[in-house]
Short mmCIF file of C-alpha atoms and ligand atoms in Angstrom, two decimals:
data_model
loop_
_atom_site.label_atom_id
_atom_site.label_comp_id
_atom_site.label_asym_id
_atom_site.label_seq_id
_atom_site.Cartn_x
_atom_site.Cartn_y
_atom_site.Cartn_z
CA SER A 25 -142.76 -33.34 -61.54
CA ALA A 26 -143.43 -34.43 -58.00
CA ASP A 27 -147.33 -34.22 -58.96
CA GLU A 28 -146.85 -36.69 -61.59
CA ILE A 29 -144.85 -38.98 -59.81
CA PHE A 30 -147.11 -38.98 -56.89
CA ASN A 31 -150.47 -38.31 -58.15
CA SER A 32 -150.36 -40.76 -61.27
CA SER A 33 -153.27 -43.03 -61.61
CA THR A 34 -151.88 -45.56 -63.42
CA THR A 35 -149.27 -46.64 -60.64
CA MET A 36 -150.93 -46.09 -57.23
CA SER A 37 -147.55 -46.92 -55.46
CA GLY A 38 -146.50 -45.22 -52.34
CA TYR A 39 -142.99 -43.90 -52.50
CA THR A 40 -140.13 -43.58 -50.04
CA TYR A 41 -137.28 -41.32 -50.34
CA ASP A 42 -135.07 -43.83 -52.07
CA ASP A 43 -137.53 -44.65 -54.68
CA LEU A 44 -136.58 -41.12 -55.77
CA ILE A 45 -133.79 -39.04 -56.99
CA CYS A 46 -133.69 -35.27 -57.60
CA LEU A 47 -132.54 -34.38 -61.05
CA PRO A 48 -129.46 -31.68 -60.85
CA GLY A 49 -130.39 -28.18 -61.82
CA HIS A 50 -128.54 -25.22 -62.63
CA ILE A 51 -125.46 -23.78 -60.19
CA ASN A 52 -125.12 -20.03 -60.06
CA PHE A 53 -124.52 -19.33 -56.45
CA GLY A 54 -121.73 -20.81 -54.03
CA VAL A 55 -122.47 -23.45 -51.41
CA HIS A 56 -121.92 -21.10 -48.54
CA ASP A 57 -125.06 -18.72 -50.30
CA VAL A 58 -127.43 -21.47 -49.64
CA ASN A 59 -130.00 -20.49 -46.91
CA LEU A 60 -131.50 -23.27 -45.03
CA SER A 61 -133.81 -21.04 -42.82
CA SER A 62 -137.29 -22.65 -42.93
CA ARG A 63 -140.46 -23.01 -40.79
CA PHE A 64 -140.81 -25.54 -37.78
CA SER A 65 -144.53 -23.87 -37.31
CA LYS A 66 -146.62 -20.94 -38.07
CA LYS A 67 -144.63 -18.76 -35.76
CA ILE A 68 -141.51 -20.63 -35.38
CA THR A 69 -138.76 -20.30 -38.13
CA LEU A 70 -135.54 -22.48 -37.81
CA ARG A 71 -132.07 -21.64 -39.15
CA THR A 72 -131.30 -25.32 -38.95
CA PRO A 73 -134.50 -27.18 -40.87
CA ILE A 74 -133.78 -30.30 -38.43
CA VAL A 75 -135.96 -31.35 -35.18
CA SER A 76 -135.07 -33.77 -32.49
CA SER A 77 -137.39 -36.71 -32.01
CA PRO A 78 -139.75 -36.66 -28.61
CA MET A 79 -138.07 -40.15 -27.61
CA ASP A 80 -136.75 -41.01 -24.32
CA THR A 81 -133.37 -42.09 -25.67
CA VAL A 82 -133.03 -38.82 -28.08
CA THR A 83 -134.22 -35.63 -26.37
CA GLU A 84 -134.04 -34.12 -22.96
CA SER A 85 -132.92 -30.83 -21.91
CA SER A 86 -128.95 -31.06 -23.16
CA MET A 87 -129.89 -32.28 -26.68
CA ALA A 88 -132.77 -29.30 -26.91
CA ILE A 89 -129.87 -26.85 -25.75
CA ALA A 90 -127.63 -28.38 -28.24
CA MET A 91 -130.38 -28.52 -31.09
CA ALA A 92 -131.61 -24.85 -30.29
CA LEU A 93 -127.70 -23.38 -30.40
CA GLU A 94 -127.10 -25.22 -33.71
CA GLY A 95 -130.08 -23.59 -35.12
CA GLY A 96 -132.73 -26.57 -34.76
CA ILE A 97 -134.95 -27.46 -32.06
CA GLY A 98 -135.38 -29.88 -29.55
CA VAL A 99 -138.73 -31.80 -28.42
CA ILE A 100 -138.25 -33.14 -24.95
CA HIS A 101 -140.03 -36.38 -24.64
CA THR A 102 -143.17 -36.82 -22.35
CA ASN A 103 -142.13 -41.01 -20.68
CA MET A 104 -141.40 -38.98 -17.19
CA SER A 105 -143.48 -37.33 -14.47
CA ILE A 106 -144.90 -33.71 -15.37
CA GLU A 107 -142.57 -31.86 -12.46
CA ALA A 108 -139.77 -33.76 -14.69
CA GLN A 109 -140.72 -32.87 -17.98
CA ALA A 110 -141.50 -29.13 -16.60
CA GLN A 111 -137.78 -29.02 -15.47
CA GLU A 112 -136.18 -30.11 -18.28
CA VAL A 113 -138.01 -27.49 -20.19
CA ALA A 114 -137.24 -24.86 -17.41
CA ARG A 115 -133.39 -25.78 -17.78
CA VAL A 116 -133.36 -25.26 -21.66
CA LYS A 117 -135.14 -21.85 -20.98
CA LYS A 118 -132.59 -21.08 -18.14
CA PHE A 119 -129.52 -21.58 -20.40
CA LYS A 120 -127.03 -19.30 -20.66
CA ALA A 121 -123.87 -19.99 -23.05
CA GLY A 122 -121.00 -20.75 -21.01
CA PHE A 123 -122.43 -21.03 -17.72
CA ILE A 124 -122.98 -24.70 -16.45
CA LEU A 125 -126.14 -24.65 -14.64
CA ASP A 126 -126.62 -28.11 -13.51
CA PRO A 127 -123.08 -29.09 -12.95
CA VAL A 128 -122.69 -32.75 -11.19
CA CYS A 129 -122.17 -32.36 -7.46
CA VAL A 130 -120.40 -34.67 -4.78
CA PRO A 131 -121.08 -35.02 -1.43
CA PRO A 132 -117.95 -34.40 1.24
CA THR A 133 -118.52 -38.20 2.24
CA MET A 134 -117.94 -39.56 -0.90
CA THR A 135 -114.70 -41.61 -0.91
CA LEU A 136 -111.78 -41.22 -3.67
CA GLU A 137 -113.03 -44.86 -5.39
CA GLU A 138 -116.32 -43.44 -5.76
CA LEU A 139 -115.33 -40.39 -7.14
CA ASP A 140 -112.78 -42.80 -9.52
CA ALA A 141 -115.93 -44.30 -10.81
CA LEU A 142 -117.64 -41.10 -11.15
CA LYS A 143 -115.28 -39.84 -13.49
CA GLN A 144 -114.72 -42.73 -15.73
CA LYS A 145 -118.53 -42.48 -16.32
CA LEU A 146 -118.86 -39.09 -16.96
CA GLY A 147 -115.29 -38.24 -18.38
CA PHE A 148 -114.67 -35.07 -16.44
CA THR A 149 -112.13 -34.59 -13.53
CA GLY A 150 -113.27 -31.67 -11.54
CA PHE A 151 -116.23 -31.58 -9.37
CA PRO A 152 -118.45 -29.03 -6.69
CA VAL A 153 -118.63 -30.27 -3.43
CA THR A 154 -122.13 -29.40 -1.75
CA ASP A 155 -123.25 -30.56 1.62
CA SER A 156 -126.14 -32.48 0.25
CA GLY A 157 -124.48 -33.45 -3.23
CA ARG A 158 -126.58 -31.84 -5.00
CA MET A 159 -126.79 -28.58 -7.04
CA GLY A 160 -128.58 -25.63 -5.37
CA ALA A 161 -126.95 -26.57 -2.01
CA LYS A 162 -124.24 -24.95 0.31
CA LEU A 163 -120.66 -25.21 -1.45
CA LEU A 164 -118.05 -26.81 0.57
CA GLY A 165 -115.51 -27.25 -1.71
CA LEU A 166 -114.06 -28.27 -5.27
CA VAL A 167 -112.22 -31.75 -5.75
CA THR A 168 -109.94 -31.41 -9.17
CA LYS A 169 -107.59 -33.93 -10.65
CA ARG A 170 -104.78 -31.97 -8.37
CA ASP A 171 -106.54 -32.97 -5.12
CA CYS A 172 -106.86 -36.66 -5.79
CA ASP A 173 -103.18 -37.39 -7.49
CA PHE A 174 -100.99 -39.53 -5.51
CA ILE A 175 -103.15 -40.36 -2.81
CA GLU A 176 -102.94 -44.40 -2.44
CA ASP A 177 -105.90 -44.85 0.17
CA ARG A 178 -108.99 -44.63 -2.04
CA LYS A 179 -111.29 -44.72 0.68
CA THR A 180 -110.42 -41.56 1.77
CA ARG A 181 -113.30 -38.86 2.00
CA LEU A 182 -113.26 -35.65 -0.39
CA THR A 183 -113.77 -33.86 3.39
CA SER A 184 -110.15 -34.48 3.78
CA ILE A 185 -108.52 -33.88 0.28
CA MET A 186 -111.40 -31.15 -1.57
CA THR A 187 -110.13 -27.83 -1.41
CA PRO A 188 -112.31 -26.18 0.70
CA VAL A 189 -114.42 -23.02 -0.30
CA LYS A 190 -112.54 -20.73 1.84
CA ASP A 191 -109.19 -20.76 -0.59
CA LEU A 192 -111.42 -20.94 -4.01
CA VAL A 193 -112.32 -17.92 -5.87
CA LEU A 194 -115.78 -17.38 -6.25
CA ALA A 195 -118.69 -15.25 -8.25
CA LYS A 196 -121.51 -13.74 -6.92
CA GLU A 197 -125.29 -14.70 -8.81
CA GLY A 198 -125.94 -12.53 -11.43
CA ILE A 199 -122.29 -11.94 -12.86
CA ASP A 200 -122.14 -11.59 -17.00
CA LEU A 201 -119.52 -14.37 -18.82
CA VAL A 202 -117.16 -11.66 -19.75
CA SER A 203 -116.60 -10.75 -15.85
CA CYS A 204 -116.37 -14.79 -15.26
CA ASN A 205 -113.55 -14.78 -17.89
CA ASP A 206 -111.43 -11.78 -16.67
CA MET A 207 -111.72 -13.74 -12.70
CA LEU A 208 -110.39 -17.21 -14.38
CA GLN A 209 -107.35 -15.26 -16.19
CA LYS A 210 -106.70 -13.66 -13.51
CA SER A 211 -106.92 -16.59 -10.85
CA LYS A 212 -105.46 -18.92 -12.91
CA LYS A 213 -108.10 -21.04 -11.69
CA GLY A 214 -109.32 -23.85 -14.08
CA LYS A 215 -113.11 -23.65 -12.28
CA LEU A 216 -115.60 -20.72 -11.28
CA PRO A 217 -118.02 -21.44 -8.50
CA ILE A 218 -120.90 -19.18 -8.64
CA VAL A 219 -122.88 -18.93 -5.45
CA THR A 220 -125.76 -17.07 -3.81
CA GLU A 221 -125.23 -14.00 -1.13
CA SER A 222 -125.34 -17.35 1.49
CA GLY A 223 -123.26 -19.44 -0.05
CA LEU A 224 -125.52 -21.85 -2.16
CA LEU A 225 -124.34 -22.94 -5.73
CA VAL A 226 -126.27 -21.67 -8.40
CA ALA A 227 -123.76 -22.39 -11.27
CA MET A 228 -120.33 -22.71 -12.41
CA VAL A 229 -118.15 -21.40 -15.54
CA SER A 230 -115.13 -23.44 -16.69
CA ARG A 231 -111.98 -22.33 -18.59
CA THR A 232 -112.22 -25.04 -21.11
CA ASP A 233 -116.02 -24.46 -21.75
CA ILE A 234 -114.81 -20.81 -22.26
CA LYS A 235 -111.72 -21.31 -24.62
CA LYS A 236 -114.44 -23.28 -26.71
CA ASN A 237 -116.05 -20.91 -29.28
CA VAL A 238 -119.71 -19.71 -27.11
CA GLU A 239 -120.84 -18.21 -29.99
CA PHE A 240 -123.57 -19.58 -31.97
CA PRO A 241 -124.86 -17.40 -34.55
CA ASN A 242 -127.74 -19.71 -35.69
CA ALA A 243 -129.34 -20.23 -32.30
CA THR A 244 -133.06 -20.55 -32.23
CA LYS A 245 -133.89 -18.02 -29.97
CA ASP A 246 -136.59 -15.81 -28.77
CA PRO A 247 -135.72 -12.03 -30.43
CA LEU A 248 -136.94 -10.28 -27.03
CA ASN A 249 -135.73 -12.44 -24.19
CA LYS A 250 -132.65 -14.24 -25.94
CA GLN A 251 -133.76 -17.58 -24.29
CA LEU A 252 -133.26 -20.57 -26.59
CA LEU A 253 -136.54 -22.02 -28.01
CA VAL A 254 -138.16 -25.61 -26.85
CA ALA A 255 -140.61 -27.73 -27.37
CA ALA A 256 -142.17 -30.79 -25.45
CA ALA A 257 -144.62 -33.67 -25.83
CA ILE A 258 -147.48 -34.23 -24.56
CA GLY A 259 -150.02 -37.03 -24.96
CA THR A 260 -153.92 -37.30 -25.50
CA ARG A 261 -155.50 -38.20 -22.17
CA PRO A 262 -157.39 -35.65 -20.07
CA ALA A 263 -154.71 -35.56 -17.55
CA ASP A 264 -152.44 -34.19 -20.28
CA ARG A 265 -153.78 -30.64 -19.60
CA ASP A 266 -152.24 -30.56 -16.32
CA ARG A 267 -148.99 -30.78 -18.19
CA VAL A 268 -149.49 -28.48 -20.79
CA ASN A 269 -149.97 -26.16 -17.61
CA ALA A 270 -146.89 -27.14 -16.34
CA LEU A 271 -144.92 -27.08 -19.40
CA VAL A 272 -146.24 -23.55 -20.45
CA SER A 273 -145.81 -22.33 -16.65
CA ALA A 274 -141.90 -23.35 -17.32
CA GLY A 275 -141.70 -21.41 -20.82
CA VAL A 276 -141.90 -24.08 -23.18
CA ASP A 277 -142.49 -22.42 -27.06
CA ALA A 278 -144.51 -25.06 -28.70
CA ILE A 279 -146.55 -28.26 -27.60
CA ILE A 280 -146.40 -31.29 -30.00
CA ILE A 281 -149.38 -33.91 -29.47
CA ASP A 282 -147.55 -37.30 -29.42
CA SER A 283 -149.56 -39.64 -31.19
CA SER A 284 -149.12 -42.74 -33.92
CA GLN A 285 -152.46 -41.75 -35.18
CA GLY A 286 -153.56 -37.97 -34.90
CA ASP A 287 -156.68 -37.93 -36.53
CA SER A 288 -158.85 -39.08 -33.27
CA VAL A 289 -160.98 -37.13 -31.45
CA PHE A 290 -158.96 -37.22 -28.14
CA GLN A 291 -156.54 -35.49 -30.34
CA HIS A 292 -158.91 -32.91 -32.03
CA GLU A 293 -160.02 -31.93 -28.78
CA MET A 294 -156.59 -31.52 -26.70
CA VAL A 295 -155.48 -29.25 -29.96
CA LYS A 296 -158.84 -26.91 -29.50
CA TRP A 297 -158.05 -26.97 -25.71
CA ILE A 298 -154.50 -25.45 -25.80
CA LYS A 299 -155.40 -23.21 -28.66
CA THR A 300 -158.06 -21.76 -26.41
CA ASN A 301 -156.44 -21.72 -23.37
CA HIS A 302 -152.77 -20.96 -24.62
CA PRO A 303 -153.14 -18.94 -27.35
CA ASN A 304 -149.21 -18.15 -27.65
CA ILE A 305 -148.06 -21.53 -27.89
CA GLN A 306 -147.36 -23.31 -31.11
CA VAL A 307 -149.41 -26.63 -31.39
CA VAL A 308 -147.67 -29.21 -33.63
CA ALA A 309 -150.58 -32.14 -34.07
CA GLY A 310 -150.08 -35.59 -35.55
CA ASN A 311 -148.85 -37.92 -36.83
CA VAL A 312 -150.71 -37.61 -40.16
CA VAL A 313 -150.25 -39.25 -43.59
CA THR A 314 -153.24 -38.60 -45.17
CA LYS A 315 -154.54 -35.31 -46.56
CA ARG A 316 -157.85 -36.24 -45.13
CA GLN A 317 -156.61 -36.42 -41.54
CA ALA A 318 -154.38 -33.17 -42.12
CA LYS A 319 -157.48 -31.37 -42.56
CA HIS A 320 -158.95 -31.98 -39.51
CA LEU A 321 -156.22 -30.92 -37.28
CA ILE A 322 -155.87 -28.05 -39.46
CA GLU A 323 -159.21 -27.30 -39.02
CA CYS A 324 -158.90 -27.27 -35.12
CA GLY A 325 -156.09 -24.88 -35.07
CA ALA A 326 -152.85 -26.94 -35.64
CA ASP A 327 -149.95 -24.61 -36.22
CA ALA A 328 -147.63 -27.05 -37.82
CA LEU A 329 -148.04 -31.26 -38.48
CA ARG A 330 -146.31 -34.06 -38.24
CA VAL A 331 -146.08 -36.39 -41.02
CA GLY A 332 -144.89 -40.11 -41.01
CA MET A 333 -146.56 -43.37 -39.75
CA GLY A 334 -144.72 -46.59 -39.14
CA ILE A 335 -141.84 -45.54 -41.28
CA GLY A 336 -139.17 -44.91 -38.29
CA SER A 337 -135.92 -47.00 -38.24
CA ILE A 338 -137.18 -48.85 -34.55
CA CYS A 339 -141.37 -48.49 -35.99
CA THR A 340 -143.40 -51.95 -36.43
CA THR A 341 -146.46 -50.48 -36.86
CA GLN A 342 -146.81 -50.93 -40.18
CA GLU A 343 -146.02 -55.07 -39.61
CA VAL A 344 -148.65 -54.66 -36.54
CA CYS A 345 -151.36 -52.51 -37.28
CA ALA A 346 -151.12 -52.73 -41.36
CA CYS A 347 -151.66 -49.14 -41.40
CA GLY A 348 -149.04 -46.34 -42.37
CA ARG A 349 -147.46 -45.13 -45.46
CA ALA A 350 -144.55 -44.57 -47.48
CA GLN A 351 -142.63 -41.65 -46.45
CA ALA A 352 -142.35 -39.56 -49.63
CA SER A 353 -145.68 -40.00 -50.78
CA ALA A 354 -146.96 -38.94 -46.96
CA VAL A 355 -144.80 -35.66 -46.85
CA TYR A 356 -145.59 -34.69 -50.52
CA ASN A 357 -149.44 -35.07 -50.66
CA VAL A 358 -149.74 -33.85 -46.62
CA ALA A 359 -147.55 -30.91 -47.13
CA LYS A 360 -149.56 -29.79 -50.76
CA LEU A 361 -153.00 -29.88 -48.52
CA ALA A 362 -150.93 -28.00 -45.83
CA LYS A 363 -149.77 -25.39 -47.77
CA VAL A 364 -153.13 -24.04 -49.06
CA TYR A 365 -153.79 -23.33 -45.45
CA ASP A 366 -150.41 -22.10 -44.69
CA VAL A 367 -149.50 -24.54 -42.27
CA PRO A 368 -145.81 -25.81 -42.47
CA ILE A 369 -145.20 -29.96 -41.70
CA LEU A 370 -142.52 -31.67 -40.31
CA ALA A 371 -141.20 -34.71 -42.15
CA ASP A 372 -140.83 -37.55 -39.25
CA GLY A 373 -138.74 -40.65 -38.98
CA GLY A 374 -136.96 -42.62 -41.79
CA ILE A 375 -134.15 -40.05 -42.56
CA SER A 376 -130.93 -41.81 -42.49
CA SER A 377 -128.52 -38.92 -44.27
CA PRO A 378 -128.61 -35.66 -45.24
CA GLY A 379 -129.79 -36.46 -48.79
CA HIS A 380 -133.17 -37.57 -47.06
CA ILE A 381 -133.20 -34.30 -45.80
CA VAL A 382 -132.98 -32.79 -48.92
CA LYS A 383 -135.52 -34.58 -50.39
CA ALA A 384 -138.07 -34.38 -47.43
CA LEU A 385 -137.67 -30.20 -48.13
CA SER A 386 -137.78 -30.71 -51.80
CA LEU A 387 -141.25 -32.82 -51.18
CA GLY A 388 -142.44 -29.66 -49.13
CA ALA A 389 -141.40 -30.50 -45.31
CA GLY A 390 -140.53 -27.31 -43.26
CA ALA A 391 -137.90 -29.15 -41.41
CA ALA A 392 -137.14 -32.69 -40.52
CA MET A 393 -137.96 -34.65 -37.47
CA CYS A 394 -134.96 -37.06 -36.62
CA GLY A 395 -134.47 -39.92 -34.19
CA SER A 396 -131.90 -42.24 -35.37
CA LEU A 397 -129.88 -39.85 -36.90
CA LEU A 398 -129.17 -38.02 -34.02
CA ALA A 399 -129.13 -41.04 -31.36
CA GLY A 400 -125.74 -41.93 -30.34
CA THR A 401 -124.69 -38.52 -30.03
CA SER A 402 -123.22 -37.37 -26.49
CA GLU A 403 -126.01 -34.85 -25.83
CA THR A 404 -128.41 -37.82 -26.11
CA PRO A 405 -129.96 -39.30 -22.61
CA GLY A 406 -128.14 -42.42 -21.48
CA GLU A 407 -124.36 -43.80 -21.25
CA TYR A 408 -121.84 -45.07 -23.78
CA PHE A 409 -120.94 -48.62 -23.66
CA TYR A 410 -118.70 -51.27 -25.49
CA SER A 411 -119.55 -53.81 -27.64
CA GLU A 412 -117.73 -56.80 -27.58
CA ASP A 413 -115.97 -56.00 -30.79
CA GLY A 414 -115.19 -52.62 -29.20
CA LYS A 415 -117.50 -50.15 -30.54
CA ARG A 416 -118.65 -47.57 -28.70
CA LEU A 417 -122.49 -47.63 -28.36
CA LYS A 418 -125.61 -46.50 -26.82
CA ARG A 419 -129.34 -47.51 -26.71
CA TYR A 420 -131.85 -45.92 -29.27
CA ARG A 421 -135.45 -47.55 -28.66
CA GLY A 422 -139.02 -46.67 -30.05
CA MET A 423 -141.42 -45.17 -27.92
CA GLY A 424 -143.62 -48.05 -28.48
CA SER A 425 -141.15 -50.98 -27.40
CA ILE A 426 -142.60 -52.64 -24.64
CA ASP A 427 -139.25 -51.09 -22.83
CA ALA A 428 -140.47 -47.30 -23.23
CA MET A 429 -144.42 -48.37 -22.95
CA LYS A 430 -144.01 -49.64 -19.60
CA LYS A 431 -142.41 -45.98 -18.93
CA GLY A 432 -145.66 -44.78 -19.92
CA SER A 433 -145.65 -43.96 -23.64
CA ASP A 434 -148.65 -46.13 -24.71
CA ASP A 435 -150.77 -43.64 -24.65
CA ARG A 436 -149.22 -42.84 -27.88
CA TYR A 437 -150.72 -45.81 -29.20
CA PHE A 438 -153.88 -45.69 -27.28
CA GLY A 439 -152.51 -48.44 -24.99
CA THR A 440 -153.00 -47.21 -21.48
CA ALA A 441 -155.75 -49.13 -20.60
CA ALA A 442 -155.21 -52.27 -22.37
CA ALA A 443 -154.35 -55.18 -20.24
CA ILE A 444 -151.97 -56.73 -23.17
CA LYS A 445 -149.29 -54.05 -24.35
CA VAL A 446 -148.60 -54.54 -28.25
CA ALA A 447 -145.22 -53.52 -29.42
CA GLN A 448 -145.36 -50.94 -32.19
CA GLY A 449 -141.29 -50.64 -31.55
CA VAL A 450 -138.20 -52.29 -31.03
CA SER A 451 -135.13 -51.37 -28.77
CA GLY A 452 -131.51 -51.73 -30.22
CA THR A 453 -128.22 -50.20 -30.26
CA VAL A 454 -126.67 -47.32 -32.48
CA GLN A 455 -122.86 -45.91 -32.70
CA ASP A 456 -121.37 -42.67 -31.01
CA LYS A 457 -121.53 -39.90 -33.24
CA GLY A 458 -119.64 -37.78 -31.35
CA SER A 459 -121.24 -34.13 -30.42
CA ILE A 460 -124.53 -32.46 -31.97
CA HIS A 461 -121.77 -29.31 -32.52
CA ARG A 462 -119.87 -31.29 -34.57
CA TYR A 463 -122.53 -33.47 -36.16
CA ILE A 464 -125.12 -30.94 -37.00
CA PRO A 465 -122.83 -28.57 -39.00
CA TYR A 466 -121.88 -32.06 -41.15
CA LEU A 467 -125.67 -32.37 -41.77
CA THR A 468 -126.54 -29.01 -42.55
CA GLN A 469 -123.09 -28.60 -45.06
CA GLY A 470 -123.94 -32.31 -47.00
CA ILE A 471 -127.94 -30.70 -47.03
CA ARG A 472 -126.18 -27.05 -48.73
CA HIS A 473 -124.33 -29.16 -51.36
CA GLY A 474 -127.58 -31.08 -52.18
CA MET A 475 -129.72 -27.85 -52.44
CA GLN A 476 -126.75 -26.29 -54.63
CA ASP A 477 -126.75 -29.36 -56.99
CA ILE A 478 -130.41 -28.60 -57.46
CA GLY A 479 -129.77 -25.30 -58.24
CA ALA A 480 -132.02 -23.80 -55.32
CA GLN A 481 -130.45 -21.26 -52.91
CA SER A 482 -132.95 -21.61 -50.47
CA VAL A 483 -135.86 -23.37 -48.83
CA GLN A 484 -138.29 -21.69 -50.09
CA GLN A 485 -136.88 -21.91 -53.89
CA VAL A 486 -136.40 -25.62 -53.59
CA GLN A 487 -140.37 -25.40 -52.83
CA SER A 488 -141.52 -22.93 -55.53
CA MET A 489 -139.53 -24.93 -57.71
CA LEU A 490 -141.88 -27.89 -56.49
CA GLN A 491 -145.21 -26.35 -56.87
CA ASP A 492 -144.21 -24.85 -60.55
CA GLY A 493 -142.77 -28.51 -61.63
CA GLN A 494 -139.39 -26.49 -62.25
CA LEU A 495 -137.82 -29.47 -59.77
CA ARG A 496 -137.60 -32.53 -61.78
CA PHE A 497 -137.45 -36.16 -59.92
CA GLU A 498 -136.87 -39.41 -61.46
CA LEU A 499 -138.13 -43.26 -59.98
CA ARG A 500 -135.02 -45.27 -59.38
CA SER A 501 -135.33 -49.20 -60.01
CA ALA A 502 -133.78 -51.79 -57.49
CA ALA A 503 -130.86 -52.10 -59.58
CA ALA A 504 -130.45 -48.13 -60.09
CA GLN A 505 -130.62 -47.56 -55.94
CA ARG A 506 -127.92 -50.06 -55.77
CA GLU A 507 -125.80 -48.49 -58.18
CA GLY A 508 -126.62 -44.91 -55.92
CA GLY A 509 -124.97 -46.36 -53.14
CA VAL A 510 -121.43 -47.61 -52.62
CA HIS A 511 -120.90 -50.86 -54.81
CA GLY A 512 -118.40 -52.75 -56.30
CA LEU A 513 -115.57 -52.69 -53.45
CA HIS A 514 -113.95 -55.63 -51.50
CA SER A 515 -114.11 -53.66 -48.88
CA PHE A 516 -114.50 -49.96 -47.59
CA GLU A 517 -114.31 -47.59 -44.78
CA ARG A 518 -116.89 -44.85 -44.64
CA LYS A 519 -115.75 -41.56 -42.83
CA LEU A 520 -118.66 -38.99 -42.65
CA PHE A 521 -116.83 -35.93 -42.58
CA ASP A 522 -113.46 -33.97 -41.26
P1 XMP B 24 -136.38 -42.28 -37.21
O1 XMP B 24 -136.29 -43.07 -38.45
O2 XMP B 24 -135.82 -40.94 -37.27
O3 XMP B 24 -138.01 -42.22 -36.53
O4 XMP B 24 -135.73 -42.88 -36.00
C1 XMP B 24 -137.94 -41.66 -35.42
C2 XMP B 24 -139.47 -41.42 -35.01
O5 XMP B 24 -140.30 -42.75 -35.13
C3 XMP B 24 -141.51 -42.30 -34.43
N1 XMP B 24 -141.39 -43.37 -33.36
C4 XMP B 24 -142.12 -44.59 -33.35
N2 XMP B 24 -142.86 -45.07 -34.38
N3 XMP B 24 -143.44 -47.13 -33.22
C5 XMP B 24 -143.83 -46.43 -34.45
O6 XMP B 24 -144.48 -46.98 -35.12
C6 XMP B 24 -142.03 -46.97 -32.10
O7 XMP B 24 -142.04 -47.61 -31.32
C7 XMP B 24 -142.06 -45.67 -32.71
N4 XMP B 24 -140.91 -44.44 -31.82
C8 XMP B 24 -140.85 -43.36 -32.57
C9 XMP B 24 -141.26 -41.18 -33.93
O8 XMP B 24 -142.44 -40.09 -35.01
C10 XMP B 24 -140.24 -40.65 -34.01
O9 XMP B 24 -140.13 -39.42 -34.37
#
């Protein structure tokens, strides 16, 4: 049982996911019968137990929207101004399936040459033209592929080739998606701009988006107002109280206090302050890896705990600070203590496959928080570029890397006042993984297969099997770990899903 492995007085070792393997149980249900619903915090339940990390190369509004639509939740990072972070939260809360609320706009003075560069960078072809080149300004027209083809002089300005607003089919603010669909079908147009009475652009609907399935049955929504749920990270400085107030005004549902070592007086005070001043907001405290740290934060009122220290793919904390814990040991031990108080935990970092998520849930986590696993998807901030050998890549960096800390994340490592910034993370690149809307279904299907093999039809069931010792694990030797991966081939190609 997990208790025998993690609390054996003879080994005193720390174990991580790869050190363990779950022994299979008995299957008497289908893979689709596995229910992955699980708790993110005391009051928030997810149908997909996956959370995107508050990192500046992972979660801003596009990622948080996609994660919530797929049944998980995204945590907007805090490496930006208070206003910018509140706006990112507001974007998620305002999201309505099928409506593009922040279409990229262009000014009428832009040249075709500049538009060509923008198209290449963003990969889409139709843009609204507004007087300031921004969203929310007066709509002047639309430029689509048809307007631009066959024009030789690429210095031509958009004002002379765009379809002007008088020739466009427009919808009025407040229209619903079904009516938009009707208008698009009748007019045979590709794009439908939505404007206010005075002609300011507020949204757009695109025929190609409507053709895609806009139904997300697993979406993480507020049952009352149907808005998507979103979380946001903050630090522990006194000024972060202003940040919390702004995030709450923007509609945030959960605040994550972002610190590599959560058991500090700064964090204790912050948890208590939020719970006193914003009692309806869920507070996720951390990070912790020991029962003692966890107990302190639970006593301050935390609604969930984030577990993991120095085990992320981009982390150097254990190397630099000699502190941390192997992740399976941390998750199991903290989850055991937190269960006594009915506080869910998030297994944060070190996850590189659906199998790791199965292990995290099997060791007591309510959900898995992932950085590198989700980095490189199209919803993450940043643009793709190509490596010399033709691979499509995106940047992924630790919040304790020098680059990220220069933008403000040094508070996560208590480094704000220090003259020398000591890196606790690195910057790197990851390969393109396509869209979250294809990737999360692959991960969840993988998790369901794992749960089925264990013989557990729900996260709740696997955790009660953990409790009563029915769930059996075995430690793996180094040779067993090698054997459990692909081996003995001259070469192979890994295709993750189809
Ligand atoms: P993965 O393995 O999913 O880990 O890429 C993501 C988690 O790592 C933490 N994090 C860091 N830890 N130095 C650290 O020691 C860093 O620079 C750093 N940046 C992020 C964080 O908990 C995240 O969710």
